[in-house]
PDB file of C-alpha atoms in Angstrom:
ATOM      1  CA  UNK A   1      98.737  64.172  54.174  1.00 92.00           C
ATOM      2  CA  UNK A   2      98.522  60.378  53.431  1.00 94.00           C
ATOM      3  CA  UNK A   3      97.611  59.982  49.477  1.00 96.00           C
ATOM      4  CA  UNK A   4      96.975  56.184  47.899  1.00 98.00           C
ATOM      5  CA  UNK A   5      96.612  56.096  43.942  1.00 98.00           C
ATOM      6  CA  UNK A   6      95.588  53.282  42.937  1.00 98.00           C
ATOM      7  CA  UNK A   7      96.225  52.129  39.207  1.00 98.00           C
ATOM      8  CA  UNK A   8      95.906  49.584  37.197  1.00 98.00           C
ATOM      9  CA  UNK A   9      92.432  48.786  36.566  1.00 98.00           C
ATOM     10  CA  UNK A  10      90.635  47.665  33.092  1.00 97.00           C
ATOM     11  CA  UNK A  11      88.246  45.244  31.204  1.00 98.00           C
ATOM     12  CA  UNK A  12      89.676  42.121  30.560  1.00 98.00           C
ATOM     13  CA  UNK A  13      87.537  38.696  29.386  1.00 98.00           C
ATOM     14  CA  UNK A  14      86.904  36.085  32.098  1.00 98.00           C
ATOM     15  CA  UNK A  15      90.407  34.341  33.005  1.00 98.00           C
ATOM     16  CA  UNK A  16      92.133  37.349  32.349  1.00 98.00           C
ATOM     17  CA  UNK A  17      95.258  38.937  34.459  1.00 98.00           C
ATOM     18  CA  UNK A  18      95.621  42.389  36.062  1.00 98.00           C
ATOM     19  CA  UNK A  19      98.180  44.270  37.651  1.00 98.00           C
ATOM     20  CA  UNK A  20      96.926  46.739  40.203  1.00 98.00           C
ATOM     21  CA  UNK A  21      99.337  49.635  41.894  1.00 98.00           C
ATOM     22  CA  UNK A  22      99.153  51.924  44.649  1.00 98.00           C
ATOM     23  CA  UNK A  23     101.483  54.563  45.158  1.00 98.00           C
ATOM     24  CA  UNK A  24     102.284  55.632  48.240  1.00 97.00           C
ATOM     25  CA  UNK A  25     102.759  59.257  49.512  1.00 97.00           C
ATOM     26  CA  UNK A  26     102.867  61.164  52.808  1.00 96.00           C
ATOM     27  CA  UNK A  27     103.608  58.672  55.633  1.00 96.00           C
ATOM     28  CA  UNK A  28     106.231  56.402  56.648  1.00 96.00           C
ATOM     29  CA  UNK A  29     105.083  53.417  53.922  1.00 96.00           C
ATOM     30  CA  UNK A  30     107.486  50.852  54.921  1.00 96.00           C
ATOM     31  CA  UNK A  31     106.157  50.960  59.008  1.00 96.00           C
ATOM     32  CA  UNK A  32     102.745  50.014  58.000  1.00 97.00           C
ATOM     33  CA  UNK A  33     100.801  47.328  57.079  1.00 97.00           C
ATOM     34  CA  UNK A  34      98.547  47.220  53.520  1.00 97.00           C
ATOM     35  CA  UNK A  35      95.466  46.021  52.304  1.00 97.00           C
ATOM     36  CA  UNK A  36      93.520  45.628  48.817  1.00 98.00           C
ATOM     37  CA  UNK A  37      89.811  45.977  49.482  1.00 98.00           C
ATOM     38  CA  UNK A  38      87.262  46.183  46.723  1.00 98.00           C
ATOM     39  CA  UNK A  39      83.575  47.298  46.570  1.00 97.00           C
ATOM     40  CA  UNK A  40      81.097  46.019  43.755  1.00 96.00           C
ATOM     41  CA  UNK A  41      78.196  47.744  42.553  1.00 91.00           C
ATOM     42  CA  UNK A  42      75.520  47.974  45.531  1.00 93.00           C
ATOM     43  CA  UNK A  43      77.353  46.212  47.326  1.00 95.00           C
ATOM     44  CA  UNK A  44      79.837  47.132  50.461  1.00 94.00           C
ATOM     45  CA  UNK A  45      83.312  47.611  50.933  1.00 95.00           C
ATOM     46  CA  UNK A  46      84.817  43.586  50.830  1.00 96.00           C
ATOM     47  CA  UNK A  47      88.717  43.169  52.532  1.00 97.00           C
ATOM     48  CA  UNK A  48      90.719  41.284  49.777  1.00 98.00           C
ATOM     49  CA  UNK A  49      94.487  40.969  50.839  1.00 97.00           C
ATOM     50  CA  UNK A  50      96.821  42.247  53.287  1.00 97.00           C
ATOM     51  CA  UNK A  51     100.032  42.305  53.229  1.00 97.00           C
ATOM     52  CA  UNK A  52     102.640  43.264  56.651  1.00 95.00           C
ATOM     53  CA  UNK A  53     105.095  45.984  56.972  1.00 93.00           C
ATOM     54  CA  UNK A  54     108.253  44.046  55.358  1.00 86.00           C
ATOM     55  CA  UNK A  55     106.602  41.810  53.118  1.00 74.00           C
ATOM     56  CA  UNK A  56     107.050  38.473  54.581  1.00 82.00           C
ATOM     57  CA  UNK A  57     103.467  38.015  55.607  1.00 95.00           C
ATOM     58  CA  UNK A  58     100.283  38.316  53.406  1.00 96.00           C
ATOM     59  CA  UNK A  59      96.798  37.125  53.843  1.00 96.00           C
ATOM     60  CA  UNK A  60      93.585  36.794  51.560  1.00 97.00           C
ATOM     61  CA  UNK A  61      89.677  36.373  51.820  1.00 97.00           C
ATOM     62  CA  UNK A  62      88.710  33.169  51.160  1.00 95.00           C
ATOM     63  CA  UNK A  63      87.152  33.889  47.849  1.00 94.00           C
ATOM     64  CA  UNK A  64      90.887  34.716  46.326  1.00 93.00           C
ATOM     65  CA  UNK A  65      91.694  31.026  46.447  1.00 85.00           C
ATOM     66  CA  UNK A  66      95.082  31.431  45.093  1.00 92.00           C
ATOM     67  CA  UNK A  67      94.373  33.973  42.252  1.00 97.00           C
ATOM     68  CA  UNK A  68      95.687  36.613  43.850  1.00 98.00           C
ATOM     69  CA  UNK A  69      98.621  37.714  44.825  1.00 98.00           C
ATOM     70  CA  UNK A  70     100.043  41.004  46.729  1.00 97.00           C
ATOM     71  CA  UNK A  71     103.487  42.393  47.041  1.00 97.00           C
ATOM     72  CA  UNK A  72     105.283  45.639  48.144  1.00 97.00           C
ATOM     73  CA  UNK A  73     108.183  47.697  47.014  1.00 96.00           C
ATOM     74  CA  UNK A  74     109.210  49.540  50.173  1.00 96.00           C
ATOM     75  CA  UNK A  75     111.660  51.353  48.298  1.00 96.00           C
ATOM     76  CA  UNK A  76     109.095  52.659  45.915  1.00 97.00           C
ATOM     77  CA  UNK A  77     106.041  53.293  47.996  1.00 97.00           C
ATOM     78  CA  UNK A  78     104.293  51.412  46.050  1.00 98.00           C
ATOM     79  CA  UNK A  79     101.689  48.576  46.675  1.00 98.00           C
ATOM     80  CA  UNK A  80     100.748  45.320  44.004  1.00 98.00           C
ATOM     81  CA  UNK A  81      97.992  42.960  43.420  1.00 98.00           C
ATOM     82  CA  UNK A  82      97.978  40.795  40.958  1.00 98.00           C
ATOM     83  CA  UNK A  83      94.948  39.273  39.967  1.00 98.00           C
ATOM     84  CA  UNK A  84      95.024  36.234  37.676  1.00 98.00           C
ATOM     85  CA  UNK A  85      91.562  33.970  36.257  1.00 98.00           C
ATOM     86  CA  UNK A  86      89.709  36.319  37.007  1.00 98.00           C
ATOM     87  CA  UNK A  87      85.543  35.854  36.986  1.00 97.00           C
ATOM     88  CA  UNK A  88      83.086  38.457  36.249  1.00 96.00           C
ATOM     89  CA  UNK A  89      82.442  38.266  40.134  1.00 96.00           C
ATOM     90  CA  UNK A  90      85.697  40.147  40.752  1.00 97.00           C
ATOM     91  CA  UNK A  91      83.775  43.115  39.141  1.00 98.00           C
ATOM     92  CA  UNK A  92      84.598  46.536  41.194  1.00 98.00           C
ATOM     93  CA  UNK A  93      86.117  48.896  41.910  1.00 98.00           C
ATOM     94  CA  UNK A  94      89.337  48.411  43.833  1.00 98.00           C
ATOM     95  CA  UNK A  95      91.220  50.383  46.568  1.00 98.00           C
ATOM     96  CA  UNK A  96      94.411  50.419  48.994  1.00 97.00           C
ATOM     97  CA  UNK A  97      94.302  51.087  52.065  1.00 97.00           C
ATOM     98  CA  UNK A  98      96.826  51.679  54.817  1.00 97.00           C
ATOM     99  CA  UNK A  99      97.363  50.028  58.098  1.00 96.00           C
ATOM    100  CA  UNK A 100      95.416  50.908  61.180  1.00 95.00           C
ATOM    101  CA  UNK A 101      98.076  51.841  63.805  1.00 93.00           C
ATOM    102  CA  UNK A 102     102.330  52.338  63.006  1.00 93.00           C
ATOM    103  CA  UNK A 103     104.504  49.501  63.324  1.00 90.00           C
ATOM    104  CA  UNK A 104     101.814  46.962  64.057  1.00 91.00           C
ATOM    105  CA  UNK A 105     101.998  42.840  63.042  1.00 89.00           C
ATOM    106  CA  UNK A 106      98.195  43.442  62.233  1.00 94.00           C
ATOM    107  CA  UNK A 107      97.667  42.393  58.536  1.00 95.00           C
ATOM    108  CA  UNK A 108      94.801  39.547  58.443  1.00 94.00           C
ATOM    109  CA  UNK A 109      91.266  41.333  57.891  1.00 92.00           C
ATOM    110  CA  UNK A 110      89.908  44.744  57.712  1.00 92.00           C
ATOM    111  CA  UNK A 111      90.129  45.936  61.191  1.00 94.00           C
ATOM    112  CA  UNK A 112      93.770  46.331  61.138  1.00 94.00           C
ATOM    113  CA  UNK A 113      93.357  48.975  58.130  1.00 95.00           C
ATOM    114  CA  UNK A 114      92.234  52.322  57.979  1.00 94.00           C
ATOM    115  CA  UNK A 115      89.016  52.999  55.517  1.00 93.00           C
ATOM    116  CA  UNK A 116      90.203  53.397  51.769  1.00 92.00           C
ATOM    117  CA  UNK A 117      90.896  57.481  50.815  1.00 90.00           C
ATOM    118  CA  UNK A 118      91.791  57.034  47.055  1.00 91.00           C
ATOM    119  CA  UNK A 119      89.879  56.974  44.278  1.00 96.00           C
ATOM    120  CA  UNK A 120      90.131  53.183  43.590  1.00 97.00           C
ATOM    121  CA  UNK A 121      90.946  51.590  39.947  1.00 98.00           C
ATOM    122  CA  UNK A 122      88.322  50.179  38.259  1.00 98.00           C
ATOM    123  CA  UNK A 123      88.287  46.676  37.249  1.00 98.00           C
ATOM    124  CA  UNK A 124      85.619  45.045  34.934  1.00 98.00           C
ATOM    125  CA  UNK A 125      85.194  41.171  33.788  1.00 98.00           C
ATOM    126  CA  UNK A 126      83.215  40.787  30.832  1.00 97.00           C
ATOM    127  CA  UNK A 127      83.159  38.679  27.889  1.00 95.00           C
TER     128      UNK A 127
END
């Protein structure tokens, strides 16, 4: 059964840094590609990174603009994002979510990943 915990979240002051985690559990981690996608209050589920299998590749929505970055630790099963000046529009809650299809070069955008199963981490920007 795939699991994704995601970790990480809190409330930090506009600029602000946060390290998000997702571990890993119950497929082959290290054969698929990732993704960070995040979904604000009444609003819908928005694609923020990707990342491929052996992390040498990663993309980003435009609206990261080089605040963000993701990494992977194949040994660990375990998915980053770290988020840096962060604005209160980077309010939500934030997810993981696992590659569409095994051992694919899809990483750019959300149709290469499956839906997000965990229960997210939340972040909050407020002063």
């Amino acid at each position: 059964e795939v699991q994704l915990v995601e970790s990480g979240g809190d409330l930090v002051q506009p600029g602000g840094s946060l390290r998000l985690s997702c571990a890993a559990s119950g497929f082959y981690f290290s054969l698929f590609s990732m993704a960070w996608v995040r979904q604000a209050p009444g609003k819908g589920v928005e694609w923020v990174s990707g990342i491929n299998r052996g992390d040498e590749n990663t993309a980003y929505a435009d609206f990261v603009k080089g605040r963000f970055t993701v990494t992977r630790d194949n040994a660990e099963n375990t998915l980053y994002l770290q988020l840096n000046n962060l604005t209160t529009e980077d309010t939500a809650m934030y997810y993981c979510s696992k590659g569409r299809y095994r051992s694919s070069n899809c990483y750019k955008g959300p149709d290469c990943f499956d839906p997000p199963q965990g229960q997210g981490t939340q972040v909050t920007v407020s002063s």
